[in-house]
mmCIF file of C-alpha atoms in Angstrom:
data_model
loop_
_atom_site.group_PDB
_atom_site.id
_atom_site.type_symbol
_atom_site.label_atom_id
_atom_site.label_comp_id
_atom_site.label_asym_id
_atom_site.label_seq_id
_atom_site.Cartn_x
_atom_site.Cartn_y
_atom_site.Cartn_z
ATOM 1 C CA MET A 5 8.370 -30.434 27.543
ATOM 2 C CA LYS A 6 10.787 -31.475 29.898
ATOM 3 C CA LEU A 7 14.458 -31.332 29.533
ATOM 4 C CA PHE A 8 16.978 -33.999 29.808
ATOM 5 C CA GLN A 9 19.864 -32.123 28.036
ATOM 6 C CA VAL A 10 19.928 -28.523 28.592
ATOM 7 C CA ARG A 11 21.504 -26.266 26.071
ATOM 8 C CA LYS A 12 23.076 -22.595 25.812
ATOM 9 C CA GLY A 13 20.404 -20.343 24.670
ATOM 10 C CA GLN A 14 17.077 -22.387 24.983
ATOM 11 C CA PHE A 15 13.971 -20.551 26.017
ATOM 12 C CA VAL A 16 12.510 -21.962 28.994
ATOM 13 C CA PHE A 17 9.620 -21.324 31.399
ATOM 14 C CA TYR A 18 10.541 -21.209 34.945
ATOM 15 C CA ASN A 19 8.221 -20.346 37.788
ATOM 16 C CA ASN A 20 5.833 -19.686 35.011
ATOM 17 C CA GLU A 21 7.774 -16.884 33.580
ATOM 18 C CA LEU A 22 10.180 -17.189 30.555
ATOM 19 C CA HIS A 23 13.696 -17.512 30.988
ATOM 20 C CA LYS A 24 16.499 -17.920 28.635
ATOM 21 C CA VAL A 25 19.656 -20.280 29.497
ATOM 22 C CA TYR A 26 22.783 -18.780 29.326
ATOM 23 C CA SER A 27 25.024 -21.132 31.385
ATOM 24 C CA VAL A 28 25.063 -25.067 31.682
ATOM 25 C CA LYS A 29 27.949 -26.345 34.549
ATOM 26 C CA PRO A 30 27.502 -30.191 35.406
ATOM 27 C CA MET A 31 29.684 -30.094 38.070
ATOM 28 C CA PHE A 32 27.088 -28.587 40.351
ATOM 29 C CA LYS A 33 23.814 -29.751 41.521
ATOM 30 C CA LYS A 34 21.875 -26.665 40.433
ATOM 31 C CA SER A 35 23.927 -26.417 37.093
ATOM 32 C CA VAL A 36 21.446 -24.375 34.850
ATOM 33 C CA HIS A 37 21.891 -20.893 34.949
ATOM 34 C CA LEU A 38 19.071 -18.897 33.757
ATOM 35 C CA TYR A 39 18.192 -14.788 33.133
ATOM 36 C CA ARG A 40 14.169 -14.157 33.391
ATOM 37 C CA LEU A 41 13.816 -12.088 30.300
ATOM 38 C CA LYS A 42 11.594 -9.581 31.112
ATOM 39 C CA ASP A 43 14.021 -8.038 33.538
ATOM 40 C CA MET A 44 17.771 -10.319 33.492
ATOM 41 C CA GLN A 45 17.054 -11.582 36.742
ATOM 42 C CA GLN A 46 19.446 -14.385 37.013
ATOM 43 C CA ILE A 47 18.500 -17.989 38.264
ATOM 44 C CA LEU A 48 20.590 -21.055 39.223
ATOM 45 C CA THR A 49 18.454 -24.155 39.136
ATOM 46 C CA LYS A 50 18.054 -27.562 37.156
ATOM 47 C CA ALA A 51 16.653 -29.264 34.508
ATOM 48 C CA SER A 52 13.766 -31.038 36.379
ATOM 49 C CA GLU A 53 12.469 -27.220 37.293
ATOM 50 C CA ILE A 54 12.040 -25.875 33.753
ATOM 51 C CA ASN A 55 10.071 -26.640 30.326
ATOM 52 C CA LEU A 56 11.379 -26.055 27.273
ATOM 53 C CA TYR A 57 9.801 -23.516 24.526
ATOM 54 C CA ARG A 58 10.814 -22.879 21.283
ATOM 55 C CA PRO A 59 10.099 -19.674 19.805
ATOM 56 C CA LYS A 60 7.817 -19.325 16.507
ATOM 57 C CA HIS A 61 6.265 -16.679 14.179
ATOM 58 C CA MET A 62 3.643 -13.956 16.037
ATOM 59 C CA ASP A 63 5.168 -15.236 19.710
ATOM 60 C CA SER A 64 5.178 -11.811 22.032
ATOM 61 C CA PHE A 65 7.038 -11.943 25.103
ATOM 62 C CA ILE A 66 8.795 -9.050 27.111
ATOM 63 C CA PHE A 67 12.795 -8.446 26.934
ATOM 64 C CA TYR A 68 14.156 -6.255 29.243
ATOM 65 C CA GLY A 69 11.038 -4.126 30.186
ATOM 66 C CA LYS A 70 9.683 -3.741 26.393
ATOM 67 C CA ARG A 71 6.893 -6.012 24.565
ATOM 68 C CA TYR A 72 8.349 -7.408 21.256
ATOM 69 C CA THR A 73 6.326 -10.042 18.764
ATOM 70 C CA ILE A 74 8.405 -12.129 16.524
ATOM 71 C CA ASP A 75 7.341 -11.713 12.706
ATOM 72 C CA LYS A 76 9.186 -14.154 10.536
ATOM 73 C CA ASN A 77 7.986 -12.045 7.427
ATOM 74 C CA LYS A 78 9.112 -8.443 8.480
ATOM 75 C CA VAL A 79 12.023 -7.020 6.235
ATOM 76 C CA PRO A 80 14.494 -5.638 9.063
ATOM 77 C CA GLU A 81 15.643 -2.237 9.075
ATOM 78 C CA PRO A 82 18.747 -0.376 10.712
ATOM 79 C CA GLY A 83 17.549 -0.394 14.487
ATOM 80 C CA ASP A 84 15.445 -3.377 14.747
ATOM 81 C CA TYR A 85 16.543 -6.152 16.846
ATOM 82 C CA ILE A 86 16.866 -9.970 15.551
ATOM 83 C CA LEU A 87 16.150 -13.400 17.403
ATOM 84 C CA ILE A 88 18.388 -15.781 15.701
ATOM 85 C CA ILE A 89 16.844 -19.111 15.942
ATOM 86 C CA LYS A 90 19.033 -21.013 13.351
ATOM 87 C CA PRO A 91 22.605 -19.955 13.910
ATOM 88 C CA ALA A 92 25.009 -20.846 11.296
ATOM 89 C CA PRO A 93 27.624 -18.337 11.825
ATOM 90 C CA ASP A 94 30.688 -18.042 9.392
ATOM 91 C CA PHE A 95 34.095 -18.438 10.977
ATOM 92 C CA LEU A 96 34.897 -14.929 11.849
ATOM 93 C CA ASP A 97 31.236 -14.364 13.423
ATOM 94 C CA HIS A 98 30.325 -14.930 16.992
ATOM 95 C CA TYR A 99 26.416 -15.702 17.874
ATOM 96 C CA ALA A 100 24.359 -18.795 19.001
ATOM 97 C CA LEU A 101 21.178 -20.171 19.312
ATOM 98 C CA ASN A 102 18.237 -17.328 20.683
ATOM 99 C CA GLU A 103 20.900 -14.917 20.852
ATOM 100 C CA ILE A 104 19.313 -10.952 20.628
ATOM 101 C CA GLU A 105 21.330 -8.593 18.188
ATOM 102 C CA LYS A 106 20.602 -5.016 17.095
ATOM 103 C CA VAL A 107 20.314 -4.312 13.210
ATOM 104 C CA ASP A 108 23.440 -2.169 11.921
ATOM 105 C CA SER A 109 22.669 -2.410 8.149
ATOM 106 C CA VAL A 110 20.722 -4.785 5.757
ATOM 107 C CA GLU A 111 21.851 -5.887 2.266
ATOM 108 C CA ASP A 112 19.206 -8.341 0.484
ATOM 109 C CA GLY A 113 17.681 -9.730 3.454
ATOM 110 C CA ASN A 114 21.207 -10.634 5.530
ATOM 111 C CA VAL A 115 21.750 -8.356 7.747
ATOM 112 C CA VAL A 116 25.127 -7.386 9.911
ATOM 113 C CA THR A 117 24.834 -6.359 13.542
ATOM 114 C CA THR A 118 26.341 -3.603 15.470
ATOM 115 C CA ARG A 119 28.384 -6.702 16.969
ATOM 116 C CA ASP A 120 29.741 -6.932 13.920
ATOM 117 C CA ASN A 121 28.231 -10.267 12.969
ATOM 118 C CA GLY A 122 26.871 -11.128 9.452
ATOM 119 C CA VAL A 123 23.749 -13.088 9.841
ATOM 120 C CA LYS A 124 22.031 -14.680 6.873
ATOM 121 C CA HIS A 125 18.063 -14.358 6.554
ATOM 122 C CA SER A 126 17.590 -17.955 6.981
ATOM 123 C CA GLU A 127 19.170 -17.495 10.527
ATOM 124 C CA TYR A 128 17.116 -14.914 12.284
ATOM 125 C CA VAL A 129 13.242 -13.512 12.831
ATOM 126 C CA VAL A 130 12.675 -9.944 13.259
ATOM 127 C CA MET A 131 11.663 -8.707 17.007
ATOM 128 C CA VAL A 132 9.099 -5.937 16.415
ATOM 129 C CA LEU A 133 8.518 -3.569 19.309
ATOM 130 C CA GLY A 134 5.091 -3.770 20.738
ATOM 131 C CA ARG A 135 2.212 -6.822 20.630
ATOM 132 C CA ALA A 136 0.668 -7.760 17.424
ATOM 133 C CA GLU A 137 -3.277 -8.202 17.467
ATOM 134 C CA GLU A 138 -3.097 -11.924 16.250
ATOM 135 C CA SER A 139 0.006 -12.610 18.557
ATOM 136 C CA GLN A 140 0.578 -15.450 21.267
ATOM 137 C CA ASP A 141 2.083 -13.969 24.731
ATOM 138 C CA ILE A 142 4.491 -16.432 25.415
ATOM 139 C CA ALA A 143 5.697 -14.307 28.587
ATOM 140 C CA TYR A 144 4.230 -16.712 30.679
ATOM 141 C CA PHE A 145 3.515 -20.209 30.881
ATOM 142 C CA ASP A 146 -0.101 -19.651 32.239
ATOM 143 C CA LYS A 147 -1.271 -16.126 31.876
ATOM 144 C CA ASN A 148 -4.078 -17.174 34.169
ATOM 145 C CA LEU A 149 -1.887 -17.656 37.108
ATOM 146 C CA VAL A 150 -0.571 -14.112 36.896
ATOM 147 C CA SER A 151 -2.447 -11.271 38.937
ATOM 148 C CA GLU A 152 -3.954 -7.885 36.609
ATOM 149 C CA SER A 153 -1.635 -5.549 38.858
ATOM 150 C CA GLN A 154 1.741 -8.204 37.905
ATOM 151 C CA LEU A 155 0.869 -8.311 34.155
ATOM 152 C CA THR A 156 0.635 -3.977 34.325
ATOM 153 C CA ALA A 157 4.060 -4.210 36.374
ATOM 154 C CA ASP A 158 6.093 -6.538 34.289
ATOM 155 C CA GLU A 159 5.660 -4.018 31.200
ATOM 156 C CA SER A 160 6.376 -1.015 33.266
ATOM 157 C CA PRO A 161 9.943 1.048 33.537
ATOM 158 C CA LYS A 162 9.420 1.909 36.981
ATOM 159 C CA TYR A 163 9.194 -1.685 37.769
ATOM 160 C CA LEU A 164 12.112 -2.688 35.187
ATOM 161 C CA GLN A 165 14.456 0.107 37.360
ATOM 162 C CA ALA A 166 13.514 -1.369 40.709
ATOM 163 C CA SER A 167 14.395 -4.822 39.737
ATOM 164 C CA GLU A 168 17.896 -4.090 38.639
ATOM 165 C CA SER A 169 20.514 -5.441 40.759
ATOM 166 C CA GLN A 170 24.154 -6.264 39.389
ATOM 167 C CA LEU A 171 23.500 -6.635 36.113
ATOM 168 C CA LYS A 172 23.117 -2.633 35.767
ATOM 169 C CA PRO A 173 26.378 -1.237 34.533
ATOM 170 C CA VAL A 174 27.572 2.306 34.451
ATOM 171 C CA VAL A 175 29.980 4.430 32.666
ATOM 172 C CA GLY A 176 32.918 3.888 33.851
ATOM 173 C CA ASP A 177 32.764 0.169 34.376
ATOM 174 C CA ILE A 178 35.523 -1.998 32.570
ATOM 175 C CA TYR A 179 35.013 -5.287 31.122
ATOM 176 C CA PHE A 180 37.140 -7.968 28.891
ATOM 177 C CA ASP A 181 35.708 -8.340 25.627
ATOM 178 C CA VAL A 182 36.326 -12.047 24.823
ATOM 179 C CA LYS A 183 35.879 -11.800 21.255
ATOM 180 C CA ASN A 184 38.100 -8.769 20.837
ATOM 181 C CA ASP A 185 40.614 -9.904 23.606
ATOM 182 C CA ILE A 186 40.592 -6.126 24.791
ATOM 183 C CA LYS A 187 39.719 -4.538 28.292
ATOM 184 C CA ALA A 188 37.186 -2.074 27.195
ATOM 185 C CA MET A 189 35.514 0.751 29.453
ATOM 186 C CA ILE A 190 31.931 1.794 29.025
ATOM 187 C CA VAL A 191 31.764 5.461 27.455
ATOM 188 C CA ALA A 192 28.262 5.972 26.812
ATOM 189 C CA MET A 193 24.658 4.113 27.499
ATOM 190 C CA THR A 194 20.801 4.826 26.698
ATOM 191 C CA ASP A 195 18.219 2.957 28.579
ATOM 192 C CA ASP A 196 18.940 -0.566 27.302
ATOM 193 C CA GLU A 197 21.911 -0.372 25.298
ATOM 194 C CA LEU A 198 25.755 0.280 25.999
ATOM 195 C CA VAL A 199 28.870 1.750 23.994
ATOM 196 C CA PHE A 200 32.317 0.287 24.742
ATOM 197 C CA GLY A 201 35.589 2.964 24.233
ATOM 198 C CA HIS A 202 36.655 0.415 21.321
ATOM 199 C CA GLY A 203 33.372 1.195 19.703
ATOM 200 C CA VAL A 204 31.407 -1.999 20.348
ATOM 201 C CA ARG A 205 27.672 -1.198 20.800
ATOM 202 C CA ILE A 206 25.569 -4.095 22.614
ATOM 203 C CA HIS A 207 22.475 -4.322 24.406
ATOM 204 C CA ILE A 208 22.840 -4.926 28.371
ATOM 205 C CA SER A 209 21.677 -8.403 28.732
ATOM 206 C CA GLU A 210 24.530 -9.254 26.725
ATOM 207 C CA LEU A 211 27.063 -8.449 29.484
ATOM 208 C CA LEU A 212 25.337 -11.998 30.974
ATOM 209 C CA ASP A 213 27.285 -14.060 28.557
ATOM 210 C CA GLU A 214 30.604 -14.828 30.367
ATOM 211 C CA ASN A 215 31.770 -16.255 27.242
ATOM 212 C CA ASN A 216 31.822 -12.668 25.877
ATOM 213 C CA TYR A 217 32.493 -10.584 28.580
ATOM 214 C CA THR A 218 34.090 -10.840 31.723
ATOM 215 C CA LEU A 219 33.751 -7.559 34.272
ATOM 216 C CA ILE A 220 37.100 -6.292 35.596
ATOM 217 C CA TYR A 221 36.346 -3.199 37.326
ATOM 218 C CA ARG A 222 33.213 -1.598 38.428
ATOM 219 C CA VAL A 223 32.947 2.046 39.593
ATOM 220 C CA GLU A 224 30.273 2.256 42.164
ATOM 221 C CA GLU A 225 32.690 -0.479 44.166
ATOM 222 C CA ASP A 226 34.674 2.529 44.994
ATOM 223 C CA LEU A 227 31.853 5.068 45.914
#
């Protein structure tokens, strides 16, 4: 589906691969800023070059080097990732369309994420690690155009490491946390998550959202 009005958070296909819109700046010719979900590679393009996709139950895609399947029936557990498909945040919560957040606690189907957002059960679906047998692969618009070697490489940790660029943070980097109005240093990291000094724990991909985090200091620039 071609888009005439692009909205932040939409899932779209660009160059046959699944991307997410993270910013729209109408004053520029290439006004749509995307990142490719499989590895967070950033792209500048325009609405005429992308196709909208609305994720649904049993869709399967690659998110930062790992494959997940959307399951609207799964009861979330702490540590699961959720995809917010019908955002209706309360006044103190900060999340939007198709944001991916990690579950910290669960109560009656409602969850609190590691970003301290309270998300109601009607707003999200669970991302189950791996590909379910009856799932539909949406990592590609047309899978027949992708070689077997590329299909294998896309889900390889070695490929993800090779493709990382300016997104990859390191311990010691300092960001401005817009939501909490504070400068914060990265004090710990896993393969795909990081912990700030003020206790906030997020997925690395969330650093792309300039409305939430702004880079202030990068350690590697002084090396």
